[in-house]
Short mmCIF file of C-alpha atoms (C1' of nucleotides) in Angstrom, two decimals:
data_model
loop_
_atom_site.label_atom_id
_atom_site.label_comp_id
_atom_site.label_asym_id
_atom_site.label_seq_id
_atom_site.Cartn_x
_atom_site.Cartn_y
_atom_site.Cartn_z
CA MET A 1 -9.51 255.29 -82.30
CA GLU A 2 -9.07 258.43 -84.40
CA ARG A 3 -5.37 258.05 -84.91
CA ILE A 4 -6.05 255.17 -87.26
CA ASP A 5 -5.34 257.24 -90.36
CA ILE A 6 -2.37 259.23 -89.15
CA PRO A 7 0.71 258.20 -91.16
CA LYS A 8 3.11 256.24 -89.01
CA LYS A 9 5.96 258.30 -90.28
CA ALA A 10 4.27 261.43 -89.00
CA ILE A 11 4.60 260.05 -85.48
CA TYR A 12 8.34 259.67 -85.96
CA ARG A 13 8.62 263.21 -87.18
CA LEU A 14 6.69 264.48 -84.18
CA SER A 15 9.61 263.38 -82.02
CA ILE A 16 12.01 265.24 -84.27
CA TYR A 17 9.92 268.39 -84.11
CA HIS A 18 9.79 268.10 -80.35
CA ARG A 19 13.53 268.01 -80.07
CA CYS A 20 13.87 271.07 -82.30
CA LEU A 21 11.26 272.89 -80.26
CA GLN A 22 13.14 272.15 -77.05
CA ARG A 23 16.14 273.87 -78.53
CA LEU A 24 14.02 276.88 -79.50
CA VAL A 25 12.62 277.06 -75.97
CA GLU A 26 16.15 277.12 -74.60
CA HIS A 27 16.99 279.96 -76.95
CA GLY A 28 13.99 281.89 -75.65
CA GLU A 29 11.99 281.85 -78.90
CA GLU A 30 8.27 282.42 -78.47
CA THR A 31 6.94 281.56 -81.90
CA VAL A 32 8.21 279.75 -84.96
CA SER A 33 6.92 279.50 -88.52
CA SER A 34 6.39 276.19 -90.27
CA SER A 35 9.17 277.00 -92.71
CA ALA A 36 11.71 277.81 -89.99
CA LEU A 37 10.91 274.72 -87.95
CA ALA A 38 10.77 272.54 -91.06
CA LYS A 39 14.20 273.75 -92.06
CA VAL A 40 15.90 272.64 -88.86
CA ALA A 41 13.88 269.40 -88.71
CA GLY A 42 14.89 268.56 -92.26
CA VAL A 43 11.41 268.33 -93.82
CA LYS A 44 9.27 270.45 -96.14
CA PRO A 45 7.08 273.17 -94.58
CA ALA A 46 3.88 271.70 -96.00
CA GLN A 47 4.64 268.37 -94.45
CA LEU A 48 5.23 269.89 -91.06
CA ARG A 49 1.92 271.73 -91.21
CA LYS A 50 0.09 268.61 -92.31
CA ASP A 51 1.69 266.54 -89.57
CA LEU A 52 0.63 268.99 -86.89
CA ALA A 53 -2.82 269.38 -88.37
CA TYR A 54 -3.56 265.70 -87.70
CA PHE A 55 -3.73 266.61 -84.03
CA GLY A 56 -5.50 269.93 -84.13
CA GLN A 57 -4.96 273.60 -84.94
CA PHE A 58 -2.07 275.08 -83.06
CA GLY A 59 -0.79 277.85 -85.26
CA THR A 60 -1.82 281.45 -85.73
CA ARG A 61 -2.13 282.49 -89.36
CA GLY A 62 0.28 285.18 -90.29
CA LEU A 63 2.38 284.46 -87.21
CA GLY A 64 3.37 280.84 -86.73
CA TYR A 65 3.27 278.36 -83.88
CA PRO A 66 3.74 279.09 -80.17
CA VAL A 67 6.92 277.20 -79.32
CA ALA A 68 6.20 276.16 -75.74
CA ALA A 69 2.57 275.21 -76.30
CA LEU A 70 3.42 273.20 -79.38
CA ALA A 71 6.14 271.30 -77.53
CA SER A 72 3.69 270.55 -74.77
CA MET A 73 1.02 269.27 -77.15
CA ILE A 74 3.54 266.95 -78.80
CA ARG A 75 4.58 265.56 -75.43
CA ASP A 76 0.93 265.00 -74.71
CA VAL A 77 0.31 263.20 -78.00
CA LEU A 78 3.39 261.04 -77.56
CA GLY A 79 2.33 260.13 -74.04
CA ARG A 80 5.36 261.80 -72.58
CA GLU A 81 3.90 264.48 -70.32
CA HIS A 82 4.76 262.13 -67.49
CA LEU A 83 7.88 260.10 -66.90
CA GLN A 84 7.66 256.64 -68.45
CA PRO A 85 9.32 253.82 -66.55
CA VAL A 86 11.36 251.46 -68.72
CA VAL A 87 13.25 248.25 -68.04
CA LEU A 88 16.28 246.96 -69.89
CA VAL A 89 17.02 243.27 -70.30
CA GLY A 90 20.53 242.10 -71.15
CA ALA A 91 23.16 244.31 -69.55
CA GLY A 92 26.03 242.97 -71.64
CA ASN A 93 28.19 244.93 -73.99
CA LEU A 94 25.56 247.00 -75.74
CA GLY A 95 23.04 246.91 -72.90
CA SER A 96 25.36 248.40 -70.32
CA ALA A 97 26.36 251.14 -72.76
CA LEU A 98 22.70 252.04 -73.13
CA LEU A 99 22.33 252.10 -69.36
CA ARG A 100 25.03 254.76 -69.25
CA TYR A 101 23.63 256.57 -72.31
CA PRO A 102 22.43 260.00 -71.18
CA GLY A 103 20.00 260.39 -74.10
CA PHE A 104 17.16 258.37 -72.59
CA GLN A 105 17.13 260.27 -69.30
CA LYS A 106 17.47 263.54 -71.18
CA GLU A 107 14.41 262.82 -73.27
CA GLY A 108 12.36 261.93 -70.23
CA PHE A 109 12.56 258.19 -69.81
CA GLU A 110 13.57 256.52 -66.61
CA VAL A 111 15.26 253.16 -66.87
CA ILE A 112 14.18 251.90 -63.46
CA ALA A 113 15.90 248.53 -63.55
CA ALA A 114 18.06 246.25 -65.65
CA PHE A 115 18.11 242.47 -65.76
CA ASP A 116 20.86 240.07 -66.66
CA ALA A 117 21.72 236.42 -66.23
CA ASP A 118 24.88 237.62 -64.47
CA PRO A 119 24.06 240.83 -62.54
CA GLU A 120 27.49 240.98 -60.89
CA ALA A 121 29.30 241.27 -64.21
CA ALA A 122 26.95 244.00 -65.35
CA LEU A 123 27.39 246.00 -62.16
CA ALA A 124 31.15 245.76 -62.57
CA ARG A 125 30.80 247.75 -65.78
CA GLY A 126 30.05 250.85 -63.75
CA VAL A 127 26.33 250.98 -64.32
CA GLU A 128 24.27 253.15 -61.94
CA VAL A 129 20.90 251.56 -62.63
CA PRO A 130 20.19 248.60 -60.32
CA VAL A 131 20.79 245.26 -62.06
CA PHE A 132 18.75 242.24 -61.01
CA PRO A 133 18.86 238.56 -61.94
CA GLU A 134 16.74 237.83 -64.97
CA SER A 135 14.37 235.71 -62.91
CA GLU A 136 13.02 238.84 -61.20
CA LEU A 137 11.94 240.43 -64.48
CA GLU A 138 8.23 239.73 -64.15
CA ARG A 139 8.02 240.90 -60.56
CA HIS A 140 9.44 244.33 -61.31
CA ILE A 141 7.33 244.82 -64.42
CA VAL A 142 4.16 244.04 -62.52
CA GLU A 143 5.03 246.04 -59.42
CA ARG A 144 6.02 249.20 -61.25
CA GLU A 145 3.44 248.79 -64.03
CA VAL A 146 6.16 249.00 -66.67
CA ARG A 147 4.91 249.21 -70.27
CA MET A 148 8.17 249.50 -72.19
CA ALA A 149 11.24 247.28 -72.35
CA ILE A 150 14.60 247.59 -74.06
CA LEU A 151 15.93 244.22 -75.23
CA CYS A 152 19.68 243.70 -75.63
CA VAL A 153 19.89 239.96 -75.09
CA PRO A 154 21.56 237.47 -77.45
CA ALA A 155 19.48 236.47 -80.45
CA ARG A 156 18.73 232.94 -79.28
CA VAL A 157 16.99 234.02 -76.06
CA ALA A 158 15.32 237.16 -77.41
CA GLN A 159 11.98 235.54 -78.23
CA ALA A 160 11.70 233.84 -74.84
CA VAL A 161 12.54 237.01 -72.93
CA ALA A 162 10.11 239.02 -75.04
CA ASN A 163 7.34 236.53 -74.33
CA ARG A 164 7.94 236.82 -70.60
CA ALA A 165 8.01 240.62 -70.65
CA VAL A 166 4.78 240.76 -72.65
CA ALA A 167 3.07 238.24 -70.37
CA ALA A 168 3.96 240.47 -67.42
CA GLY A 169 2.41 243.55 -69.02
CA VAL A 170 4.89 245.12 -71.44
CA THR A 171 3.28 246.42 -74.65
CA GLY A 172 6.21 248.17 -76.31
CA ILE A 173 9.64 246.70 -77.02
CA LEU A 174 12.74 248.40 -78.32
CA ASN A 175 14.55 245.38 -79.73
CA PHE A 176 18.29 245.44 -80.37
CA SER A 177 18.54 241.70 -81.05
CA PRO A 178 18.88 240.79 -84.71
CA VAL A 179 15.68 238.73 -84.63
CA ARG A 180 12.13 239.31 -85.87
CA LEU A 181 10.05 238.84 -82.71
CA GLU A 182 6.71 237.09 -83.05
CA LEU A 183 4.31 238.69 -80.61
CA PRO A 184 0.60 239.53 -80.32
CA GLU A 185 -0.16 242.34 -82.70
CA ASP A 186 -1.18 244.73 -79.95
CA VAL A 187 2.46 244.72 -78.87
CA MET A 188 4.52 247.37 -80.62
CA VAL A 189 8.01 246.21 -81.52
CA ASN A 190 10.61 248.69 -82.70
CA ASN A 191 13.64 246.96 -84.16
CA VAL A 192 17.03 248.63 -84.08
CA ASP A 193 19.38 246.35 -85.94
CA LEU A 194 22.81 247.94 -85.93
CA ALA A 195 24.49 245.61 -88.41
CA LEU A 196 21.50 246.01 -90.73
CA GLU A 197 21.87 249.78 -90.73
CA LEU A 198 25.49 249.43 -91.75
CA GLU A 199 24.57 246.96 -94.50
CA HIS A 200 21.98 249.37 -95.78
CA LEU A 201 24.62 252.07 -96.10
CA SER A 202 26.93 249.89 -98.10
CA PHE A 203 24.41 249.66 -100.93
CA PHE A 204 24.63 253.41 -101.51
CA VAL A 205 28.35 253.72 -100.99
CA ARG A 206 30.46 253.34 -104.07
CA MET B 1 21.45 254.18 -113.00
CA GLU B 2 18.74 251.52 -113.17
CA ARG B 3 18.21 251.25 -109.46
CA ILE B 4 16.55 254.65 -109.54
CA ASP B 5 13.04 253.20 -109.15
CA ILE B 6 13.74 250.47 -106.63
CA PRO B 7 11.93 251.29 -103.38
CA LYS B 8 14.37 252.27 -100.67
CA LYS B 9 12.62 249.99 -98.26
CA ALA B 10 13.28 247.06 -100.56
CA ILE B 11 17.00 247.61 -99.99
CA TYR B 12 16.47 247.37 -96.25
CA ARG B 13 14.55 244.16 -96.65
CA LEU B 14 17.28 242.69 -98.80
CA SER B 15 19.53 242.76 -95.74
CA ILE B 16 16.88 240.99 -93.72
CA TYR B 17 16.46 238.32 -96.36
CA HIS B 18 20.20 237.86 -96.46
CA ARG B 19 20.37 237.20 -92.77
CA CYS B 20 17.56 234.64 -93.00
CA LEU B 21 19.27 232.96 -95.92
CA GLN B 22 22.50 232.66 -93.95
CA ARG B 23 20.61 230.75 -91.32
CA LEU B 24 19.13 228.45 -93.97
CA VAL B 25 22.58 227.82 -95.41
CA GLU B 26 23.80 226.81 -91.95
CA HIS B 27 20.89 224.42 -91.67
CA GLY B 28 21.87 222.88 -94.98
CA GLU B 29 18.76 223.93 -96.91
CA GLU B 30 19.19 224.01 -100.69
CA THR B 31 16.06 225.79 -101.79
CA VAL B 32 13.39 227.92 -100.16
CA SER B 33 10.00 229.15 -101.33
CA SER B 34 8.96 232.78 -101.21
CA SER B 35 6.33 232.00 -98.63
CA ALA B 36 8.74 230.18 -96.32
CA LEU B 37 11.39 232.88 -96.53
CA ALA B 38 8.81 235.64 -96.23
CA LYS B 39 7.47 234.04 -93.08
CA VAL B 40 10.77 234.14 -91.23
CA ALA B 41 11.64 237.58 -92.61
CA GLY B 42 8.32 238.96 -91.44
CA VAL B 43 6.96 240.14 -94.80
CA LYS B 44 4.30 238.99 -97.29
CA PRO B 45 5.34 236.45 -99.95
CA ALA B 46 4.36 238.74 -102.83
CA GLN B 47 6.53 241.49 -101.46
CA LEU B 48 9.51 239.20 -101.19
CA ARG B 49 9.09 238.07 -104.79
CA LYS B 50 8.71 241.63 -106.01
CA ASP B 51 11.76 242.77 -104.06
CA LEU B 52 13.90 240.05 -105.57
CA ALA B 53 12.50 240.63 -109.05
CA TYR B 54 13.92 244.16 -109.07
CA PHE B 55 17.33 242.57 -109.44
CA GLY B 56 16.61 239.71 -111.81
CA GLN B 57 15.05 236.28 -111.95
CA PHE B 58 16.50 233.93 -109.40
CA GLY B 59 13.73 231.48 -108.65
CA THR B 60 12.56 228.31 -110.33
CA ARG B 61 8.80 228.07 -110.78
CA GLY B 62 7.30 225.23 -108.87
CA LEU B 63 10.41 224.93 -106.74
CA GLY B 64 11.57 228.13 -105.11
CA TYR B 65 14.88 229.95 -104.77
CA PRO B 66 18.34 228.39 -104.48
CA VAL B 67 19.46 229.45 -101.00
CA ALA B 68 23.19 229.85 -101.54
CA ALA B 69 22.95 231.54 -104.93
CA LEU B 70 20.32 233.98 -103.68
CA ALA B 71 22.45 234.91 -100.67
CA SER B 72 25.38 235.51 -102.95
CA MET B 73 23.40 237.72 -105.31
CA ILE B 74 22.16 239.83 -102.38
CA ARG B 75 25.71 240.27 -101.13
CA ASP B 76 26.65 241.35 -104.61
CA VAL B 77 23.81 243.87 -104.86
CA LEU B 78 24.57 245.28 -101.41
CA GLY B 79 28.23 245.64 -102.29
CA ARG B 80 29.23 243.17 -99.64
CA GLU B 81 30.98 240.43 -101.58
CA HIS B 82 34.18 241.97 -100.28
CA LEU B 83 35.03 243.24 -96.82
CA GLN B 84 34.20 246.92 -96.37
CA PRO B 85 36.54 248.97 -94.20
CA VAL B 86 34.79 251.29 -91.76
CA VAL B 87 36.00 253.88 -89.27
CA LEU B 88 34.32 254.91 -86.04
CA VAL B 89 34.58 258.41 -84.62
CA GLY B 90 33.86 259.07 -80.95
CA ALA B 91 34.89 256.13 -78.78
CA GLY B 92 33.00 257.28 -75.71
CA ASN B 93 30.23 255.45 -73.97
CA LEU B 94 28.22 254.29 -76.97
CA GLY B 95 31.12 254.31 -79.41
CA SER B 96 33.27 251.93 -77.42
CA ALA B 97 30.34 249.59 -76.95
CA LEU B 98 29.92 249.48 -80.72
CA LEU B 99 33.64 248.73 -81.09
CA ARG B 100 33.13 245.66 -78.95
CA TYR B 101 29.84 244.77 -80.66
CA PRO B 102 30.34 241.49 -82.51
CA GLY B 103 27.51 242.12 -84.98
CA PHE B 104 29.48 244.29 -87.38
CA GLN B 105 32.33 241.82 -87.77
CA LYS B 106 29.86 238.99 -88.06
CA GLU B 107 28.04 240.67 -90.92
CA GLY B 108 31.27 241.30 -92.78
CA PHE B 109 32.38 244.79 -91.86
CA GLU B 110 35.81 245.58 -90.54
CA VAL B 111 36.13 248.56 -88.24
CA ILE B 112 39.76 249.31 -89.05
CA ALA B 113 40.27 252.25 -86.71
CA ALA B 114 38.55 254.44 -84.18
CA PHE B 115 39.18 258.10 -83.40
CA ASP B 116 38.65 260.07 -80.24
CA ALA B 117 39.71 263.35 -78.70
CA ASP B 118 41.10 261.26 -75.84
CA PRO B 119 42.42 257.95 -77.24
CA GLU B 120 43.87 256.81 -73.91
CA ALA B 121 40.50 256.87 -72.18
CA ALA B 122 38.95 254.91 -75.03
CA LEU B 123 41.66 252.28 -74.96
CA ALA B 124 41.17 251.90 -71.23
CA ARG B 125 37.65 250.66 -71.96
CA GLY B 126 39.07 247.43 -73.29
CA VAL B 127 38.64 248.10 -76.97
CA GLU B 128 40.63 245.94 -79.39
CA VAL B 129 40.39 248.22 -82.40
CA PRO B 130 43.24 250.76 -82.51
CA VAL B 131 42.16 254.19 -81.29
CA PHE B 132 43.86 257.28 -82.71
CA PRO B 133 43.63 260.98 -81.91
CA GLU B 134 40.87 262.68 -83.84
CA SER B 135 43.40 264.75 -85.78
CA GLU B 136 44.52 261.66 -87.70
CA LEU B 137 41.04 260.96 -89.06
CA GLU B 138 41.64 262.28 -92.58
CA ARG B 139 44.95 260.48 -93.02
CA HIS B 140 43.49 257.05 -92.27
CA ILE B 141 40.43 257.59 -94.42
CA VAL B 142 42.56 258.56 -97.40
CA GLU B 143 45.19 255.86 -96.92
CA ARG B 144 42.75 252.98 -96.55
CA GLU B 145 40.19 254.42 -99.00
CA VAL B 146 37.46 254.23 -96.39
CA ARG B 147 33.95 254.96 -97.64
CA MET B 148 31.87 254.44 -94.51
CA ALA B 149 32.02 256.04 -91.07
CA ILE B 150 30.16 255.45 -87.82
CA LEU B 151 29.61 258.67 -85.87
CA CYS B 152 29.19 258.55 -82.10
CA VAL B 153 30.43 262.00 -81.16
CA PRO B 154 28.53 264.55 -79.04
CA ALA B 155 25.85 266.48 -80.91
CA ARG B 156 27.69 269.80 -80.96
CA VAL B 157 30.71 268.47 -82.88
CA ALA B 158 28.85 266.00 -85.13
CA GLN B 159 28.48 268.35 -88.09
CA ALA B 160 32.14 269.38 -88.04
CA VAL B 161 33.38 265.80 -87.82
CA ALA B 162 31.01 264.72 -90.59
CA ASN B 163 32.29 267.50 -92.84
CA ARG B 164 35.87 266.39 -92.30
CA ALA B 165 35.10 262.74 -92.96
CA VAL B 166 33.24 263.59 -96.15
CA ALA B 167 35.99 265.89 -97.35
CA ALA B 168 38.44 263.00 -96.91
CA GLY B 169 36.34 260.64 -99.01
CA VAL B 170 33.58 259.15 -96.89
CA THR B 171 30.24 258.82 -98.70
CA GLY B 172 28.17 256.90 -96.17
CA ILE B 173 27.63 257.81 -92.52
CA LEU B 174 25.90 255.86 -89.80
CA ASN B 175 25.03 258.69 -87.45
CA PHE B 176 24.23 258.06 -83.78
CA SER B 177 24.28 261.74 -82.83
CA PRO B 178 20.84 263.28 -82.32
CA VAL B 179 21.47 265.83 -85.06
CA ARG B 180 20.27 266.20 -88.66
CA LEU B 181 23.53 266.42 -90.60
CA GLU B 182 23.67 268.79 -93.55
CA LEU B 183 25.84 267.22 -96.22
CA PRO B 184 26.09 267.08 -100.01
CA GLU B 185 23.26 264.95 -101.31
CA ASP B 186 25.54 262.31 -102.78
CA VAL B 187 26.46 261.43 -99.20
CA MET B 188 24.15 258.85 -97.67
CA VAL B 189 23.36 259.47 -94.03
CA ASN B 190 21.65 256.84 -91.95
CA ASN B 191 20.41 258.21 -88.65
CA VAL B 192 20.04 255.96 -85.64
CA ASP B 193 18.56 258.05 -82.89
CA LEU B 194 18.13 255.88 -79.85
CA ALA B 195 16.10 258.27 -77.74
CA LEU B 196 13.85 258.90 -80.74
CA GLU B 197 13.12 255.21 -81.12
CA LEU B 198 12.06 255.04 -77.50
CA GLU B 199 9.86 258.11 -77.91
CA HIS B 200 8.25 256.55 -80.93
CA LEU B 201 7.33 253.50 -78.88
CA SER B 202 5.69 255.52 -76.17
CA PHE B 203 3.05 256.78 -78.60
CA PHE B 204 1.79 253.26 -79.14
CA VAL B 205 2.07 252.12 -75.55
CA ARG B 206 -0.97 252.68 -73.43
"C1'" DA C 1 0.83 220.66 -108.43
"C1'" DA C 2 3.62 223.95 -106.66
"C1'" DG C 3 5.47 228.34 -106.83
"C1'" DT C 4 7.59 232.24 -109.49
"C1'" DG C 5 7.15 236.73 -112.07
"C1'" DT C 6 4.37 240.62 -112.94
"C1'" DG C 7 0.80 243.86 -114.57
"C1'" DA C 8 -2.84 246.24 -112.43
"C1'" DA C 9 -5.47 247.81 -108.37
"C1'" DA C 10 -5.26 249.52 -103.80
"C1'" DA C 11 -3.25 251.80 -100.07
"C1'" DG C 12 -0.29 255.02 -98.08
"C1'" DT C 13 2.47 259.29 -98.18
"C1'" DT C 14 4.15 263.62 -99.88
"C1'" DT C 15 3.77 267.78 -102.36
"C1'" DC C 16 1.26 271.45 -104.40
"C1'" DA C 17 -1.37 275.44 -104.48
"C1'" DC C 18 -4.44 278.40 -102.73
"C1'" DA C 19 -8.38 279.88 -99.83
"C1'" DG C 20 -8.91 282.11 -95.60
"C1'" DC C 21 -7.63 284.01 -91.13
"C1'" DG C 22 -5.23 287.23 -87.98
"C1'" DC D 1 0.69 290.90 -95.97
"C1'" DG D 2 2.33 286.58 -94.01
"C1'" DC D 3 1.53 282.20 -92.76
"C1'" DT D 4 -1.60 278.44 -91.48
"C1'" DG D 5 -4.85 274.72 -92.73
"C1'" DT D 6 -6.36 271.68 -96.24
"C1'" DG D 7 -8.49 269.55 -100.40
"C1'" DA D 8 -6.78 267.64 -104.48
"C1'" DA D 9 -2.92 265.94 -107.37
"C1'" DA D 10 1.24 263.43 -107.70
"C1'" DC D 11 4.02 260.06 -106.28
"C1'" DT D 12 5.59 255.84 -103.81
"C1'" DT D 13 4.93 251.35 -101.97
"C1'" DT D 14 2.21 247.31 -101.04
"C1'" DT D 15 -1.03 243.87 -102.13
"C1'" DC D 16 -3.67 241.17 -105.24
"C1'" DA D 17 -4.55 237.81 -108.60
"C1'" DC D 18 -3.36 235.05 -112.18
"C1'" DA D 19 -0.69 233.74 -116.34
"C1'" DC D 20 3.07 230.91 -116.92
"C1'" DT D 21 7.01 227.65 -116.06
"C1'" DT D 22 9.13 223.49 -114.25
#
DNA sequence: AAGTGTGAAAAGTTTCACAGCG
DNA sequence: CGCTGTGAAACTTTTCACACTT
């Protein structure tokens, strides 16, 4: 696999660049220079050029990068040319807020189903995505060939739910539970620990 | 300031260690070795020891670290020995979910007030924290000497709200808006971009 | 014997600076 | 001339390995 020596952080930044490019497309821009794009993305021009260069040569010297084509190549690299189905487990407080969060849909992900121990309660929160009992998790993952799951379950059941999702075919987990999941290393886990982020801030605040 | 050459990531990990230590305290453990703690925190033992060593010598050779004392020193380093007041701006979909999120309280932060353009609507969502009109933001920040703010406002107003909060005295922002905030560099901004995290996953999923 | 603290090596990432292309 | 693409330098972070303490 050639992407073995691409810095992980560069992948993150690719998503940022993509979002900036989308805005440029909307504004009808045709080309953009590395310095202009770097400015709005909040990075240095050289870093932007290096990041893009990992994936090929897209710019024209003396001119810049073609906005639309660059956006398309990033979508391609990130595996987002096509809609990715996603499931969400744990439609409680945070989970149901995420189900109503427009950002996922807007960036091209479709949350096709949610699962909860108590689907009725979740539905009562005004969620539009269908909510199923947790027991049906595996069936939906297999049937729709789902690769990504969002986990918003309580800490004590997180590991068990993750194991089940992975056994059914999930290889990427966005984990909101404050727990370090132990999973096969070919499963990508992305932890978003809200309390941790706040703690981190408090070190710098004084 | 001596903490100039402490890796930023080490600060993040300190929070993780702290959470693991809390669990050990609950289980009545008195001491823990670097390898045991590293295991549950998901890092290598040498890294754990190095991280802790940035702040002093806390372990006993041949024995390990005293659980309670180590937890206390981390709280001290992170500025969390005392309760930190926090405000939240934008009590919409995501914001009101965060107001009901137990994790912040549990980790020792007190969200003392929330602000929204439409406080009535926010209150209707069953939030317990008092919700005020956005115009009162500055007054509360000044009166309670608030240093940290959680931002959940729509992208287009994020910069303006951030400017106001900073002008009133905030120096740390946990930003959920998908926008790169431009602020004085003594202000610490911690971006949590949910759609971005999902995008990042999709690169590794295939 | 068990386990910390730490220099030094290795690995990973960012920045520089400039050659080279359009 | 302007701006990309990129090797090499600088910097940051992680890992190793072992001296040293209890």
